[in-house]
Amino acid sequence: MDSVPAPVAALPRLLLPDVERPFPPRLPPREPGPRARDEVRRAPETLHPALWLGHQLGRIGSDAVASGFPRLDTELPGGGWPRRALSELLLPHAGVGEIRLLAPALVAAQRAGRLVMVFDPPAALSAAALARLGFDVEELLVVHTRARVVPGSDSLWALEQALKSGHVGAVVAWLPPRLRSERLRRLQLAAHSHDGPAFVLRETAAAGRPTASPLRLDLRAGGADRLQVRILKRRGPPLEAPLSIELPTVLSVAARRRSVSEGERAAALNAATFVDFA
């Protein structure tokens, strides 16, 4: 009597296990071809725009917008203000020179036929000063959202919609103080649809809080028509020393002479000797 069951015996010889047959020898690993070796030798920062080494400035997927200040462009990833991302500027107070710093990029957007929107400026903008910087004042759209008509409405809704629309050339927005991080993250996500620079201005105290913005600068006055720019966050190594940038002047010759004379008079008063008549 056959000891192998009939269904198993009917199987072909090749399907039955062969315990006496040794395992085939393991083949040596194949040498990578020339193309594979070239891929291994390539630097990681050349494989994808989102990769860079720690000592390098990061790259961006789309062309950056020139700031108009060559010294600043050399320190910004991509060589200028990023598109499809927020650029966060921290100010001790309004009026340190932030508009003059952003003017070249904003004016370039206007000259390209694109809309520039300004949200919630802390004070009335001077049309004469903006025109002196090259702005087309009549084409500048200023939006005030802090006066809430509907109780409980979101003052940042219009800014978020402008970023999502993809039809705005450049955006400048003064954000409310102590803004929550998740709200800023929503604006950063909305900026992915914005094909242009987007600047948000916040208080200096925000430097101690995390941010979703890939670029964060600290701005401080550095003298007459000068601005101290410290790069707090960028895609690349930190920049220890601040940049001193000369800003375009918006004062007339007479106003500049008057300001200089007033400064000299104040210095003379400060240097005067105090006489105690008591």
GROMACS .gro file of C-alpha atoms in nm:
model
  278
    1MET     CA    1   0.000   0.000   0.000
    2ASP     CA    2   0.135   0.340  -0.098
    3SER     CA    3   0.219   0.551   0.211
    4VAL     CA    4   0.175   0.883   0.028
    5PRO     CA    5  -0.185   1.002   0.003
    6ALA     CA    6  -0.329   0.990  -0.344
    7PRO     CA    7  -0.379   1.368  -0.387
    8VAL     CA    8  -0.019   1.435  -0.284
    9ALA     CA    9   0.119   1.152  -0.496
   10ALA     CA   10  -0.059   1.292  -0.798
   11LEU     CA   11   0.131   1.622  -0.770
   12PRO     CA   12   0.424   1.678  -1.005
   13ARG     CA   13   0.768   1.598  -0.879
   14LEU     CA   14   0.872   1.964  -0.885
   15LEU     CA   15   0.605   2.061  -0.631
   16LEU     CA   16   0.715   1.807  -0.370
   17PRO     CA   17   0.971   1.920  -0.111
   18ASP     CA   18   1.320   1.792  -0.170
   19VAL     CA   19   1.505   1.781   0.161
   20GLU     CA   20   1.821   1.640   0.008
   21ARG     CA   21   1.865   1.928  -0.237
   22PRO     CA   22   2.094   2.196  -0.087
   23PHE     CA   23   1.995   2.563  -0.084
   24PRO     CA   24   2.137   2.759  -0.375
   25PRO     CA   25   2.445   2.962  -0.286
   26ARG     CA   26   2.387   3.328  -0.209
   27LEU     CA   27   2.500   3.548  -0.493
   28PRO     CA   28   2.736   3.834  -0.416
   29PRO     CA   29   2.574   4.179  -0.418
   30ARG     CA   30   2.568   4.344  -0.754
   31GLU     CA   31   2.785   4.646  -0.804
   32PRO     CA   32   2.582   4.965  -0.852
   33GLY     CA   33   2.581   5.099  -1.202
   34PRO     CA   34   2.733   5.433  -1.300
   35ARG     CA   35   2.401   5.613  -1.264
   36ALA     CA   36   2.341   5.475  -0.915
   37ARG     CA   37   2.694   5.570  -0.809
   38ASP     CA   38   2.637   5.924  -0.935
   39GLU     CA   39   2.316   5.949  -0.730
   40VAL     CA   40   2.504   5.843  -0.415
   41ARG     CA   41   2.779   6.095  -0.476
   42ARG     CA   42   2.537   6.385  -0.527
   43ALA     CA   43   2.511   6.627  -0.239
   44PRO     CA   44   2.180   6.596  -0.049
   45GLU     CA   45   2.091   6.960  -0.111
   46THR     CA   46   2.082   6.886  -0.487
   47LEU     CA   47   1.823   6.609  -0.453
   48HIS     CA   48   1.529   6.828  -0.345
   49PRO     CA   49   1.470   7.202  -0.284
   50ALA     CA   50   1.361   7.129   0.075
   51LEU     CA   51   1.700   6.978   0.167
   52TRP     CA   52   2.011   7.169   0.268
   53LEU     CA   53   2.308   7.123   0.497
   54GLY     CA   54   2.330   7.296   0.832
   55HIS     CA   55   2.590   7.548   0.721
   56GLN     CA   56   2.398   7.644   0.406
   57LEU     CA   57   2.108   7.875   0.336
   58GLY     CA   58   1.793   7.688   0.243
   59ARG     CA   59   1.643   7.711  -0.100
   60ILE     CA   60   1.283   7.780  -0.190
   61GLY     CA   61   1.069   7.618  -0.452
   62SER     CA   62   0.977   7.936  -0.640
   63ASP     CA   63   1.170   8.251  -0.721
   64ALA     CA   64   1.215   8.492  -0.433
   65VAL     CA   65   1.126   8.861  -0.452
   66ALA     CA   66   1.424   9.094  -0.430
   67SER     CA   67   1.412   9.313  -0.120
   68GLY     CA   68   1.588   9.603  -0.291
   69PHE     CA   69   1.874   9.582  -0.039
   70PRO     CA   70   2.157   9.360  -0.172
   71ARG     CA   71   2.312   9.306   0.170
   72LEU     CA   72   1.983   9.172   0.303
   73ASP     CA   73   1.922   8.955  -0.004
   74THR     CA   74   2.250   8.774   0.051
   75GLU     CA   75   2.129   8.663   0.396
   76LEU     CA   76   1.778   8.558   0.292
   77PRO     CA   77   1.720   8.202   0.165
   78GLY     CA   78   1.663   8.216  -0.208
   79GLY     CA   79   1.809   8.567  -0.229
   80GLY     CA   80   1.499   8.766  -0.132
   81TRP     CA   81   1.156   8.766   0.029
   82PRO     CA   82   0.990   8.423  -0.004
   83ARG     CA   83   0.673   8.359  -0.199
   84ARG     CA   84   0.394   8.133  -0.071
   85ALA     CA   85   0.509   8.190   0.289
   86LEU     CA   86   0.482   8.446   0.565
   87SER     CA   87   0.768   8.683   0.644
   88GLU     CA   88   0.730   8.785   1.008
   89LEU     CA   89   0.867   9.122   1.119
   90LEU     CA   90   0.888   9.207   1.489
   91LEU     CA   91   0.876   9.574   1.589
   92PRO     CA   92   0.924   9.752   1.922
   93HIS     CA   93   0.669  10.005   1.795
   94ALA     CA   94   0.527  10.114   1.463
   95GLY     CA   95   0.725  10.353   1.247
   96VAL     CA   96   1.081  10.222   1.288
   97GLY     CA   97   1.115  10.206   0.909
   98GLU     CA   98   0.918   9.895   0.822
   99ILE     CA   99   0.735  10.054   0.528
  100ARG     CA  100   1.058  10.185   0.378
  101LEU     CA  101   1.214   9.840   0.416
  102LEU     CA  102   0.926   9.673   0.232
  103ALA     CA  103   0.869   9.950  -0.023
  104PRO     CA  104   1.090   9.812  -0.305
  105ALA     CA  105   0.910   9.475  -0.308
  106LEU     CA  106   0.566   9.634  -0.279
  107VAL     CA  107   0.632   9.891  -0.550
  108ALA     CA  108   0.763   9.615  -0.778
  109ALA     CA  109   0.434   9.427  -0.732
  110GLN     CA  110   0.235   9.737  -0.825
  111ARG     CA  111   0.445   9.801  -1.135
  112ALA     CA  112   0.382   9.442  -1.241
  113GLY     CA  113   0.010   9.525  -1.242
  114ARG     CA  114  -0.072   9.338  -0.920
  115LEU     CA  115  -0.274   9.450  -0.621
  116VAL     CA  116  -0.105   9.543  -0.293
  117MET     CA  117  -0.321   9.515   0.021
  118VAL     CA  118  -0.241   9.674   0.359
  119PHE     CA  119  -0.432   9.546   0.662
  120ASP     CA  120  -0.484   9.742   0.984
  121PRO     CA  121  -0.203  10.000   0.978
  122PRO     CA  122  -0.160  10.139   1.331
  123ALA     CA  123  -0.173  10.500   1.209
  124ALA     CA  124  -0.287  10.696   0.908
  125LEU     CA  125  -0.054  10.646   0.613
  126SER     CA  126   0.105  10.951   0.454
  127ALA     CA  127   0.014  10.961   0.086
  128ALA     CA  128   0.296  11.207   0.013
  129ALA     CA  129   0.557  10.983   0.178
  130LEU     CA  130   0.425  10.674  -0.003
  131ALA     CA  131   0.431  10.854  -0.337
  132ARG     CA  132   0.790  10.961  -0.269
  133LEU     CA  133   0.878  10.593  -0.220
  134GLY     CA  134   0.728  10.509  -0.560
  135PHE     CA  135   0.382  10.383  -0.463
  136ASP     CA  136   0.080  10.437  -0.680
  137VAL     CA  137  -0.130  10.561  -0.392
  138GLU     CA  138  -0.461  10.542  -0.577
  139GLU     CA  139  -0.407  10.170  -0.643
  140LEU     CA  140  -0.314  10.086  -0.284
  141LEU     CA  141  -0.592   9.900  -0.100
  142VAL     CA  142  -0.604   9.965   0.277
  143VAL     CA  143  -0.833   9.739   0.483
  144HIS     CA  144  -0.936   9.808   0.844
  145THR     CA  145  -1.075   9.503   1.025
  146ARG     CA  146  -1.042   9.592   1.394
  147ALA     CA  147  -1.379   9.775   1.408
  148ARG     CA  148  -1.597   9.466   1.439
  149VAL     CA  149  -1.946   9.526   1.311
  150VAL     CA  150  -2.060   9.175   1.404
  151PRO     CA  151  -1.977   9.076   1.764
  152GLY     CA  152  -1.745   8.776   1.780
  153SER     CA  153  -1.630   8.810   1.419
  154ASP     CA  154  -1.273   8.719   1.324
  155SER     CA  155  -1.064   9.022   1.237
  156LEU     CA  156  -0.818   8.804   1.043
  157TRP     CA  157  -1.081   8.652   0.815
  158ALA     CA  158  -1.026   8.907   0.537
  159LEU     CA  159  -0.650   8.860   0.552
  160GLU     CA  160  -0.683   8.483   0.530
  161GLN     CA  161  -0.920   8.508   0.233
  162ALA     CA  162  -0.687   8.747   0.053
  163LEU     CA  163  -0.400   8.500   0.091
  164LYS     CA  164  -0.613   8.208  -0.025
  165SER     CA  165  -0.742   8.391  -0.331
  166GLY     CA  166  -0.410   8.380  -0.515
  167HIS     CA  167  -0.497   8.705  -0.695
  168VAL     CA  168  -0.309   8.952  -0.472
  169GLY     CA  169   0.044   9.065  -0.554
  170ALA     CA  170   0.164   9.148  -0.202
  171VAL     CA  171   0.017   9.169   0.148
  172VAL     CA  172   0.123   9.370   0.455
  173ALA     CA  173  -0.068   9.314   0.779
  174TRP     CA  174  -0.024   9.441   1.134
  175LEU     CA  175  -0.144   9.151   1.348
  176PRO     CA  176  -0.320   9.192   1.683
  177PRO     CA  177  -0.100   9.147   1.992
  178ARG     CA  178  -0.066   8.812   2.169
  179LEU     CA  179  -0.190   8.621   1.864
  180ARG     CA  180  -0.233   8.250   1.927
  181SER     CA  181   0.009   8.017   1.751
  182GLU     CA  182  -0.265   7.812   1.585
  183ARG     CA  183  -0.410   8.128   1.432
  184LEU     CA  184  -0.075   8.219   1.283
  185ARG     CA  185  -0.044   7.863   1.154
  186ARG     CA  186  -0.370   7.905   0.965
  187LEU     CA  187  -0.235   8.218   0.800
  188GLN     CA  188   0.082   8.032   0.703
  189LEU     CA  189  -0.125   7.756   0.543
  190ALA     CA  190  -0.329   8.015   0.356
  191ALA     CA  191  -0.008   8.177   0.232
  192HIS     CA  192   0.074   7.860   0.037
  193SER     CA  193  -0.180   7.981  -0.223
  194HIS     CA  194  -0.035   8.333  -0.234
  195ASP     CA  195   0.209   8.378  -0.524
  196GLY     CA  196   0.387   8.678  -0.379
  197PRO     CA  197   0.541   8.816  -0.060
  198ALA     CA  198   0.327   8.828   0.253
  199PHE     CA  199   0.447   9.035   0.548
  200VAL     CA  200   0.298   9.015   0.897
  201LEU     CA  201   0.411   9.266   1.160
  202ARG     CA  202   0.399   9.179   1.529
  203GLU     CA  203   0.525   9.305   1.864
  204THR     CA  204   0.882   9.235   1.977
  205ALA     CA  205   0.759   9.024   2.270
  206ALA     CA  206   0.650   8.757   2.020
  207ALA     CA  207   1.017   8.663   1.973
  208GLY     CA  208   0.992   8.434   2.277
  209ARG     CA  209   0.706   8.234   2.125
  210PRO     CA  210   0.728   7.976   1.844
  211THR     CA  211   0.615   8.068   1.497
  212ALA     CA  212   0.498   7.884   1.187
  213SER     CA  213   0.657   8.147   0.964
  214PRO     CA  214   0.977   8.023   0.797
  215LEU     CA  215   1.130   8.372   0.819
  216ARG     CA  216   1.134   8.596   1.126
  217LEU     CA  217   1.318   8.929   1.149
  218ASP     CA  218   1.358   9.172   1.436
  219LEU     CA  219   1.362   9.539   1.330
  220ARG     CA  220   1.496   9.827   1.537
  221ALA     CA  221   1.582  10.186   1.458
  222GLY     CA  222   1.953  10.231   1.397
  223GLY     CA  223   1.972  10.607   1.354
  224ALA     CA  224   1.855  10.857   1.097
  225ASP     CA  225   1.739  10.663   0.791
  226ARG     CA  226   1.902  10.344   0.918
  227LEU     CA  227   1.751  10.017   1.034
  228GLN     CA  228   1.900   9.736   1.241
  229VAL     CA  229   1.777   9.400   1.110
  230ARG     CA  230   1.837   9.084   1.311
  231ILE     CA  231   1.742   8.753   1.148
  232LEU     CA  232   1.589   8.540   1.424
  233LYS     CA  233   1.470   8.250   1.207
  234ARG     CA  234   1.547   8.139   0.854
  235ARG     CA  235   1.605   7.819   0.662
  236GLY     CA  236   1.974   7.802   0.734
  237PRO     CA  237   2.229   7.881   1.004
  238PRO     CA  238   2.157   8.163   1.249
  239LEU     CA  239   2.297   8.508   1.183
  240GLU     CA  240   2.460   8.638   1.499
  241ALA     CA  241   2.534   8.999   1.406
  242PRO     CA  242   2.249   9.229   1.296
  243LEU     CA  243   2.250   9.398   0.957
  244SER     CA  244   2.260   9.777   0.934
  245ILE     CA  245   2.054   9.886   0.634
  246GLU     CA  246   2.033  10.238   0.496
  247LEU     CA  247   1.673  10.327   0.418
  248PRO     CA  248   1.550  10.568   0.151
  249THR     CA  249   1.463  10.906   0.293
  250VAL     CA  250   1.114  11.049   0.262
  251LEU     CA  251   1.188  11.392   0.412
  252SER     CA  252   1.238  11.698   0.203
  253VAL     CA  253   1.567  11.887   0.214
  254ALA     CA  254   1.416  12.157   0.433
  255ALA     CA  255   1.271  11.899   0.671
  256ARG     CA  256   1.603  11.718   0.696
  257ARG     CA  257   1.785  12.044   0.774
  258ARG     CA  258   1.525  12.127   1.037
  259SER     CA  259   1.559  11.782   1.196
  260VAL     CA  260   1.938  11.813   1.201
  261SER     CA  261   1.925  12.157   1.359
  262GLU     CA  262   1.678  12.037   1.621
  263GLY     CA  263   1.906  11.742   1.697
  264GLU     CA  264   2.206  11.970   1.739
  265ARG     CA  265   2.008  12.201   1.965
  266ALA     CA  266   1.896  11.906   2.177
  267ALA     CA  267   2.256  11.785   2.203
  268ALA     CA  268   2.368  12.133   2.312
  269LEU     CA  269   2.099  12.144   2.580
  270ASN     CA  270   2.196  11.801   2.705
  271ALA     CA  271   2.559  11.914   2.735
  272ALA     CA  272   2.472  12.232   2.929
  273THR     CA  273   2.594  12.268   3.287
  274PHE     CA  274   2.331  12.251   3.558
  275VAL     CA  275   2.347  12.538   3.807
  276ASP     CA  276   2.183  12.496   4.146
  277PHE     CA  277   2.047  12.833   4.267
  278ALA     CA  278   1.923  12.700   4.598
   0.00000   0.00000   0.00000
